[in-house]
Short mmCIF file of C-alpha atoms in Angstrom, two decimals:
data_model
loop_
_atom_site.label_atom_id
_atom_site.label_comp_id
_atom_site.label_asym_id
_atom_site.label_seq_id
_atom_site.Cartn_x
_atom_site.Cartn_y
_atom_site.Cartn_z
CA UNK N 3 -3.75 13.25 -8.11
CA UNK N 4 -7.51 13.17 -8.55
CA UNK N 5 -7.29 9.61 -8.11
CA UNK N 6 -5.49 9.73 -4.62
CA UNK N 7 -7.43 11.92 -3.56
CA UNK N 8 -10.42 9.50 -4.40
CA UNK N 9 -8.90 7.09 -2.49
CA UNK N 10 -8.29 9.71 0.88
CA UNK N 11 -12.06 10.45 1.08
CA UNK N 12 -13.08 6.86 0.52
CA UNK N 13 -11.61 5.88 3.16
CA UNK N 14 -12.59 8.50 5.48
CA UNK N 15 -16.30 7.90 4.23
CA UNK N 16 -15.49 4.26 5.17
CA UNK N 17 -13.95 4.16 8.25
CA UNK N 18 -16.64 6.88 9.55
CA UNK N 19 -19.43 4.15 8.01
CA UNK N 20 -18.44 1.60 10.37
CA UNK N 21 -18.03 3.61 13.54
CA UNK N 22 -21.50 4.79 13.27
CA UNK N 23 -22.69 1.22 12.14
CA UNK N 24 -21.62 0.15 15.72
CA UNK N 25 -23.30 2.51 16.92
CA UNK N 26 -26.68 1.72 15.05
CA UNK N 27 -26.87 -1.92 16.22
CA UNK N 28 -26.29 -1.09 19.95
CA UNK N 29 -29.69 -0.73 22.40
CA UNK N 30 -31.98 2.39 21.68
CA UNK N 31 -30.82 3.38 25.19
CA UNK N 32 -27.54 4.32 24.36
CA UNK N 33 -28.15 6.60 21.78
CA UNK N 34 -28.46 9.22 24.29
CA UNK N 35 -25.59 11.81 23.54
CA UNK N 36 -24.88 14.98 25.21
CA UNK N 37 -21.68 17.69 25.88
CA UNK N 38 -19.16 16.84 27.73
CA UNK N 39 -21.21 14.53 29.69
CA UNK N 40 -20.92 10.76 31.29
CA UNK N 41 -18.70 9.46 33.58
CA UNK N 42 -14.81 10.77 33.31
CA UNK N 43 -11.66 9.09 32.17
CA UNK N 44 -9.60 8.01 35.01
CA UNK N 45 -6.32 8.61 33.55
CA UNK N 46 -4.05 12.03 33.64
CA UNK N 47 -1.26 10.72 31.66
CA UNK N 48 -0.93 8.80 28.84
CA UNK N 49 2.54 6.96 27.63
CA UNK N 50 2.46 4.91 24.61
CA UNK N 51 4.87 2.72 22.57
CA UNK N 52 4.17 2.16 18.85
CA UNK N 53 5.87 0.00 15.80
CA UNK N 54 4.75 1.27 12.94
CA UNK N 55 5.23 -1.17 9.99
CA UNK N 56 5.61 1.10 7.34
CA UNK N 57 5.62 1.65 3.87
CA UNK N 58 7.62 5.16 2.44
CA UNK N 59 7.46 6.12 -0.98
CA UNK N 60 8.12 9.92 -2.96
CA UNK N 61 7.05 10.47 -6.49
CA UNK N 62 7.69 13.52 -8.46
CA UNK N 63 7.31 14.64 -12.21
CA UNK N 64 8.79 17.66 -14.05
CA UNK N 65 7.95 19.00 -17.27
CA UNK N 66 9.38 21.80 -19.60
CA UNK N 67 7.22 22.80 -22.87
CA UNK N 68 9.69 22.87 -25.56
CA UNK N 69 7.31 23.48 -28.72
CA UNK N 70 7.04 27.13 -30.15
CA UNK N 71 4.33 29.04 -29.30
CA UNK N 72 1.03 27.78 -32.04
CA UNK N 73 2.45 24.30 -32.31
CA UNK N 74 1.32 21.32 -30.68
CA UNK N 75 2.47 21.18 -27.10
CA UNK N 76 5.72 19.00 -26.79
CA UNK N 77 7.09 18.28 -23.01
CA UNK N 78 10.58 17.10 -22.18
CA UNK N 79 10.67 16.05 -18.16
CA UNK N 80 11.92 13.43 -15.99
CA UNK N 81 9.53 11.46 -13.54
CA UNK N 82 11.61 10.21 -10.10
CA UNK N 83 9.97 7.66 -8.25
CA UNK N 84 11.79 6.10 -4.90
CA UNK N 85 10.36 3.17 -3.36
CA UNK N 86 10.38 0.41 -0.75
CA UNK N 87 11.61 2.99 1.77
CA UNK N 88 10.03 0.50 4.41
CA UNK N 89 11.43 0.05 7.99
CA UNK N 90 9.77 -0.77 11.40
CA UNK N 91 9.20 2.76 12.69
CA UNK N 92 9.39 2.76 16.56
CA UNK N 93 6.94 5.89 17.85
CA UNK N 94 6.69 7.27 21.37
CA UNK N 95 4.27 9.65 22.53
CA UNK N 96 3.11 10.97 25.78
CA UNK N 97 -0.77 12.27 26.34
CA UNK N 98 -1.86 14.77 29.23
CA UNK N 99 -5.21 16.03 30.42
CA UNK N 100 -4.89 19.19 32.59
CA UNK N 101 -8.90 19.63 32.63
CA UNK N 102 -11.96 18.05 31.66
CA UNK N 103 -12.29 17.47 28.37
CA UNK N 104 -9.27 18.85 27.53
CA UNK N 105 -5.84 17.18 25.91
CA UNK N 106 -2.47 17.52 24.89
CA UNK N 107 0.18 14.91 22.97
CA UNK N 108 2.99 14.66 22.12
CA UNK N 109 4.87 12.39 19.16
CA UNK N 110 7.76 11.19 17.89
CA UNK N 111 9.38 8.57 15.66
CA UNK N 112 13.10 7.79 13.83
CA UNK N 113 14.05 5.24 12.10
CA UNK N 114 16.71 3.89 9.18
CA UNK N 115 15.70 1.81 5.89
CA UNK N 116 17.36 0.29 3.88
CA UNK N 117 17.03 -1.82 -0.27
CA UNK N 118 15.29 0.87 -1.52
CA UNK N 119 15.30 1.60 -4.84
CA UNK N 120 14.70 4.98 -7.32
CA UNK N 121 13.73 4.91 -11.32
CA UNK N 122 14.76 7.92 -12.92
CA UNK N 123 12.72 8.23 -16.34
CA UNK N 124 14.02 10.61 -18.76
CA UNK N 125 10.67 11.45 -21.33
CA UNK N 126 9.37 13.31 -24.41
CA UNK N 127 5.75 13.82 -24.17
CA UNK N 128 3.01 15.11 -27.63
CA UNK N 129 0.68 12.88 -28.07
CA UNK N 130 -0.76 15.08 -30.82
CA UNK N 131 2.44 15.22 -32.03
CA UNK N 132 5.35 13.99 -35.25
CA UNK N 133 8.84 14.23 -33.61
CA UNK N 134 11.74 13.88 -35.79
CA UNK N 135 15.38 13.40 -34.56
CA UNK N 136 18.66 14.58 -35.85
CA UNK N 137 19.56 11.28 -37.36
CA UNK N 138 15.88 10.81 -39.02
CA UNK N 139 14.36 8.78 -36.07
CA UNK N 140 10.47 9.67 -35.40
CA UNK N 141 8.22 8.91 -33.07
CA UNK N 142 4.98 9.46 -33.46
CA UNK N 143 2.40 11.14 -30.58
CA UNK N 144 4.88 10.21 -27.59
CA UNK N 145 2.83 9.85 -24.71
CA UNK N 146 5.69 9.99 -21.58
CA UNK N 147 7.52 8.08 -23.84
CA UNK N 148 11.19 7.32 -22.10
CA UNK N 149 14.26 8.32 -23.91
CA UNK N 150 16.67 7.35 -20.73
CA UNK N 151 15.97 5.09 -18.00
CA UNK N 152 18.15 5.16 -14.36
CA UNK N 153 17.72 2.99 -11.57
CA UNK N 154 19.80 2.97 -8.42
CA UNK N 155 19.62 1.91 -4.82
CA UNK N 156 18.68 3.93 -1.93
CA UNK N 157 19.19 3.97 2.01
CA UNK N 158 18.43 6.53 4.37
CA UNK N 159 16.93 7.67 7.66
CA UNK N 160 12.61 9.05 8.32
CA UNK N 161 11.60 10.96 11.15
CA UNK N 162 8.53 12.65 12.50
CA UNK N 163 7.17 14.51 15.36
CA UNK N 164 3.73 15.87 16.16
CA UNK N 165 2.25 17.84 18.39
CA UNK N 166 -1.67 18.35 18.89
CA UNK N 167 -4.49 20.16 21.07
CA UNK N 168 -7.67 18.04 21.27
CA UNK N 169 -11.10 19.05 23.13
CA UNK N 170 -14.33 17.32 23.70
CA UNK N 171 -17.08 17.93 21.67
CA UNK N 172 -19.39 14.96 21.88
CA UNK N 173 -19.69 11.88 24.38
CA UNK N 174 -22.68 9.70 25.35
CA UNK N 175 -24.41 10.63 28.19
CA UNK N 176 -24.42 9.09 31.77
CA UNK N 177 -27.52 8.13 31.74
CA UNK N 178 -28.00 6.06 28.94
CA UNK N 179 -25.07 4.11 30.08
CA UNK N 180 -26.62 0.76 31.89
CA UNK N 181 -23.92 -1.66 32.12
CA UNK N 182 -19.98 -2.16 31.17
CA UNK N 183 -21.53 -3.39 27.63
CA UNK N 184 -22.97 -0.67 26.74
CA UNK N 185 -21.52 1.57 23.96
CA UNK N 186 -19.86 4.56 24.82
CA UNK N 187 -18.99 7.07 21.93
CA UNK N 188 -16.91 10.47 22.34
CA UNK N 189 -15.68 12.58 19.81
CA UNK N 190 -12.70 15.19 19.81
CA UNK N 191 -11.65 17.70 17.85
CA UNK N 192 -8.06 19.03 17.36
CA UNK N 193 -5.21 21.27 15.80
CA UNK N 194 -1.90 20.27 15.71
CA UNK N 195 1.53 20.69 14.15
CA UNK N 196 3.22 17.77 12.16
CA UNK N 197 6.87 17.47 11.01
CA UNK N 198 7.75 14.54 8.46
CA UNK N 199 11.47 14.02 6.78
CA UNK N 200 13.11 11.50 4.98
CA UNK N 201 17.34 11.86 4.41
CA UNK N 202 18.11 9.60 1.31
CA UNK N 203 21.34 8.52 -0.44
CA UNK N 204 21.31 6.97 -3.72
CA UNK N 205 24.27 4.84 -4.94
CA UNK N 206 25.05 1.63 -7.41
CA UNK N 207 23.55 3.22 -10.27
CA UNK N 208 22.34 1.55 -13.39
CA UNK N 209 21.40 2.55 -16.89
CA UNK N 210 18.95 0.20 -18.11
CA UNK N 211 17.39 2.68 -21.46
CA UNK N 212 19.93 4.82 -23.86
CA UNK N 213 18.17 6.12 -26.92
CA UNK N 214 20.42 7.62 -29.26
CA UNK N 215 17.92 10.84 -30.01
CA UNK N 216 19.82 13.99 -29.60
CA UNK N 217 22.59 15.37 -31.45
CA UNK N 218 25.59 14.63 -29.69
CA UNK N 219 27.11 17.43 -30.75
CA UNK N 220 25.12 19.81 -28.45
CA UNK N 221 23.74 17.67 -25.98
CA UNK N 222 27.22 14.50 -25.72
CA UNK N 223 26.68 10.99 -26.46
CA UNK N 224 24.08 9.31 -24.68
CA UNK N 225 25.03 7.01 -21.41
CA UNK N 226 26.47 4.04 -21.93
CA UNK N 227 23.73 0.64 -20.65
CA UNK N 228 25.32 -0.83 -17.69
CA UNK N 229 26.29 0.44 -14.24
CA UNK N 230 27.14 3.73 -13.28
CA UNK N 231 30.31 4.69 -12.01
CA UNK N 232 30.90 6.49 -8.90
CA UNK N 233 27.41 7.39 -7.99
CA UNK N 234 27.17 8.82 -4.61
CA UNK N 235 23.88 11.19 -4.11
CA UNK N 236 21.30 12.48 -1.75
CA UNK N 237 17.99 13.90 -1.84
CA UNK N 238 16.06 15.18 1.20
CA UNK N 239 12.41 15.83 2.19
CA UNK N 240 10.59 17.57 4.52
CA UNK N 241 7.30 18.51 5.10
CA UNK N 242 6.08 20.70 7.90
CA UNK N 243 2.68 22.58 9.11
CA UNK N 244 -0.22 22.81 10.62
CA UNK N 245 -3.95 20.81 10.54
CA UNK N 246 -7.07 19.63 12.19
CA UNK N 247 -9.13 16.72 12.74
CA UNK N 248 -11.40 14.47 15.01
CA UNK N 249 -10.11 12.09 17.40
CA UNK N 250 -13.44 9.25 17.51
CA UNK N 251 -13.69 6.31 20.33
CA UNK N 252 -16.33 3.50 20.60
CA UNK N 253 -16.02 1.55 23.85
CA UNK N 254 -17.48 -1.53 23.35
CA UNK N 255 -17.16 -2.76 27.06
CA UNK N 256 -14.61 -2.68 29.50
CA UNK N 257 -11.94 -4.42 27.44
CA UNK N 258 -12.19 -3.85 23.90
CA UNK N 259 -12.65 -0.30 22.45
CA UNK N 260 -12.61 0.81 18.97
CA UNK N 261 -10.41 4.50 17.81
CA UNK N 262 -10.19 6.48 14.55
CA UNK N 263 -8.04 9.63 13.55
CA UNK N 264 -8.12 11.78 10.97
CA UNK N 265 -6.18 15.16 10.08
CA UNK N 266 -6.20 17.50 7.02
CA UNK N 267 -3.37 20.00 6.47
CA UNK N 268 -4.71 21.97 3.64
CA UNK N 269 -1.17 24.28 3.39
CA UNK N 270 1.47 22.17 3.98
CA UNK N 271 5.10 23.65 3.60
CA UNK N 272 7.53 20.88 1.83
CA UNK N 273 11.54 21.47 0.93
CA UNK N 274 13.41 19.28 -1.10
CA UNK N 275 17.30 19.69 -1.68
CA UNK N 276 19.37 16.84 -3.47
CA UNK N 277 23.03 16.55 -5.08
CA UNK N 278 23.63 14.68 -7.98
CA UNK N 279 27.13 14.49 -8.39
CA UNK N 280 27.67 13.21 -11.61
CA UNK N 281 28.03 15.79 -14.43
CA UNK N 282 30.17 19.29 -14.34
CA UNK N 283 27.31 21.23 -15.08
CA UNK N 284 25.76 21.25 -11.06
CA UNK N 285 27.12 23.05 -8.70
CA UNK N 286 28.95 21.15 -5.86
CA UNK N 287 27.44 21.54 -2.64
CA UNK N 288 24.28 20.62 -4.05
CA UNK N 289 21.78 20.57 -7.29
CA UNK N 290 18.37 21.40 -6.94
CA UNK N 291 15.66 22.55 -4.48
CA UNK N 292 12.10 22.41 -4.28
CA UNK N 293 9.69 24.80 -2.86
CA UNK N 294 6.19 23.06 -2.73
CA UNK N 295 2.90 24.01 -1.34
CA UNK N 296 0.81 21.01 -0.60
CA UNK N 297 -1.90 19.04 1.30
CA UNK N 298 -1.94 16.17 3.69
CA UNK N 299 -4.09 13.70 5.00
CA UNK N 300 -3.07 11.68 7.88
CA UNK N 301 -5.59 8.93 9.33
CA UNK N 302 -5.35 5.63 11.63
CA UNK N 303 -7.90 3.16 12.91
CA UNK N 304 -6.80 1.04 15.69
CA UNK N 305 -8.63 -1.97 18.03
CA UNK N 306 -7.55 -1.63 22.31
CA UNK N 307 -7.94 -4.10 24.47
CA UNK N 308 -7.25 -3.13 28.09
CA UNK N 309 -5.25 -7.00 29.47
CA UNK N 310 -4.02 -6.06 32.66
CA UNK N 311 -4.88 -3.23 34.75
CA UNK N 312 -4.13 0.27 33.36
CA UNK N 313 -1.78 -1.52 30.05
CA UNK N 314 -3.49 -1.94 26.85
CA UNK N 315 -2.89 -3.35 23.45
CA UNK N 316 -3.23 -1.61 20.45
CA UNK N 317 -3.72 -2.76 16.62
CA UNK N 318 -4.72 -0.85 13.77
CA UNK N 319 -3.57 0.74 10.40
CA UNK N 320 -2.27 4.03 9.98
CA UNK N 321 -1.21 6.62 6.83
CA UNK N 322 0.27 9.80 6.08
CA UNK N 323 -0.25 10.85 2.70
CA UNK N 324 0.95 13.96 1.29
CA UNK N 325 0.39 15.78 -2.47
CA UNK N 326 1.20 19.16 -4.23
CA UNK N 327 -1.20 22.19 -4.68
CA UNK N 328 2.04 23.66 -6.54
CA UNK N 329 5.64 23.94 -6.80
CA UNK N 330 8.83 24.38 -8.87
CA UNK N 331 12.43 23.31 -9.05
CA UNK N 332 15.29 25.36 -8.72
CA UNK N 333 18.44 23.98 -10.46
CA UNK N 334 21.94 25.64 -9.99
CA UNK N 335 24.90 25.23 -12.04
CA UNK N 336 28.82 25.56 -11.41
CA UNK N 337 28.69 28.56 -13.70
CA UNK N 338 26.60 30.69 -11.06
CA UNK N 339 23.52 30.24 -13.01
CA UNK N 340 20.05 28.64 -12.61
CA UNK N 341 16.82 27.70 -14.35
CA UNK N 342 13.39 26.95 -12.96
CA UNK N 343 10.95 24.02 -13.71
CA UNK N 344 7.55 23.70 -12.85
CA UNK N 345 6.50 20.46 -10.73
CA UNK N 346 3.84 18.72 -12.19
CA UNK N 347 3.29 16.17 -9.55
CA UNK N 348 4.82 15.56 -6.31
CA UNK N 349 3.33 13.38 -4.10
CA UNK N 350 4.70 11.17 -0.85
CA UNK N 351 3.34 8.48 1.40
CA UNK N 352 3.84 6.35 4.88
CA UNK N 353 1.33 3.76 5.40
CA UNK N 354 1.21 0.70 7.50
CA UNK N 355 -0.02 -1.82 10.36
CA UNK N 356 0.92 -1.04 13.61
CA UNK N 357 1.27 -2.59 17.16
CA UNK N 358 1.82 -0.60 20.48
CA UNK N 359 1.63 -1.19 24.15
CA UNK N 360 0.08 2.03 26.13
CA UNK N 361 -0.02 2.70 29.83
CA UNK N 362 -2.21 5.04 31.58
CA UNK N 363 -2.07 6.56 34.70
#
């Protein structure tokens, strides 16, 4: 987690590094800045068009401590990890300015992938630790060590919408601006609501790790290697709340301009509800929830180039990356009875290249 988050403010620092190196290299005389000042945009409306290239991925790990209380700490959990949820993500979002300085958007996006795939590891973890089994296997100081190992493929639909309030802060001023070359920087901040979900259904099993550990007495006989019969799951996500940011814009002459984004949701909501429905011991209509408190960090960085009157292209790179503050899972069973188990790690990302055609009016 530490080590995402790294990543996050690296390239933040990065992106924000380059904008302002643009800015260095241009003539002293357009250093000038001032609020809300220089000459106006000339558009009211904004429509824009957006495939989003995207990479989707969710990772999650769940631990129980299962050593008495003085001993050395022993965790059984599983780590889930779904990947390649990639699809072409088609976007559409409409921008309005009712005053000066002042704007509003709108977004939304929905899409289907497909050949995904999940790895379900099953895992003992004391790494300080002598484990000895009921038919006199040991392992010594497991570290995540896998007793059972799952893979299966996954399809599914992603959508998103957002909505956001931006205003004016910063722009360079009229006077320093001498000819269509000159640079032109402006600077918005914003709040906004964001909605992300992914629907996924897992199928064609496959076992590819049995260790014969546990007595089978009390726990059954380990799976059998080899596909799994009759597999036919789901597990949805959704995360959901509010954040802030900058919008940034370098117009480097009448054509080309340069754009950055960046938003921080520092109490993100997230709910996650799957069905496995292998087993007798989960209850039917579904298996588990999750009720997570997390973060997000959402960013893009895009070139325009205005071709043909009011159209313009767009290129750049954009990411939403999510991660857990905290959380549990909630388990039910066909009985009427449930356990809890803390979330160690949850964390889910869609990043990618984009191209989009925008109109303004």
């Amino acid at each position: 987690m530490r080590a995402s988050c790294k990543k996050f403010l690296s390239g933040i620092l990065t992106a924000l590094a380059f904008f302002w190196a643009v800015a260095a290299v241009s003539p002293r005389s357009v250093c000038g800045y001032s609020l809300n000042a220089g000459p106006e945009d000339t558009f009211i409306f904004k429509g824009e068009v957006r495939d989003w290239f995207a990479c989707g991925s969710v990772k999650y790990r769940l631990a129980t401590l299962i050593s008495p209380p003085g001993a050395n700490k022993v965790y059984i959990g599983d780590t889930l990890d779904y990947r390649d949820m990639d699809s072409a993500l088609p976007l559409f979002s409409a921008e309005v300015r009712p005053l000066k300085g002042v704007a509003l958007d709108f977004q939304i996006g929905d899409s289907r992938f497909s050949d995904g795939k999940v790895f379900i590891h099953n895992w003992l973890d004391g790494p300080r630790s002598v484990l000895t089994f009921y038919n006199g296997t040991v392992w010594t100081g497991p570290d995540h060590r896998d007793y059972a190992k799952t893979r299966a493929e996954i399809n599914g639909t992603t959508r998103l919408y957002s909505a956001d309030a931006y205003f004016r802060v910063f722009k360079t001023a009229a006077r320093a601006l001498r000819d269509e070359y000159d640079l032109q920087h402006s600077l918005e901040l914003f709040a906004g609501y964001s909605w992300y979900q992914n629907r996924i259904s897992i199928a064609d099993g496959y076992t590819l790790l049995s260790v014969d550990i546990f007595d089978p007495a009390v726990f059954g006989p380990p799976p059998a290697l080899g596909p799994i019969t009759g597999l036919d799951s789901f597990y949805n996500t959704t995360w959901q709340g509010w954040r802030v940011g900058l919008r940034e814009q370098a117009r480097l002459s009448g054509i080309w301009s340069l754009n950055a984004k960046f938003a921080f949701g520092p109490t993100m909501a997230y709910r996650g509800q799957g069905l496995w429905n292998l087993g007798t011991y989960y209850s039917d209509s579904f298996s588990f929830r999750h009720t997570v408190t997390g973060q997000v960090l959402e960013l893009s960085a895009f070139a325009e180039c205005r071709f043909w009157k009011q159209f313009r292209l767009n290129a750049g790179y954009m990411g939403w990356f999510y991660r857990i503050t905290s959380g549990a899972q909630r388990t039910y069973y066909t009985d009427g009875t449930q356990s809890e188990t803390h979330i160690v790690d949850l964390n889910a990302a869609r990043k990618g290249f984009f191209l989009a055609l925008s109109w303004k009016y």
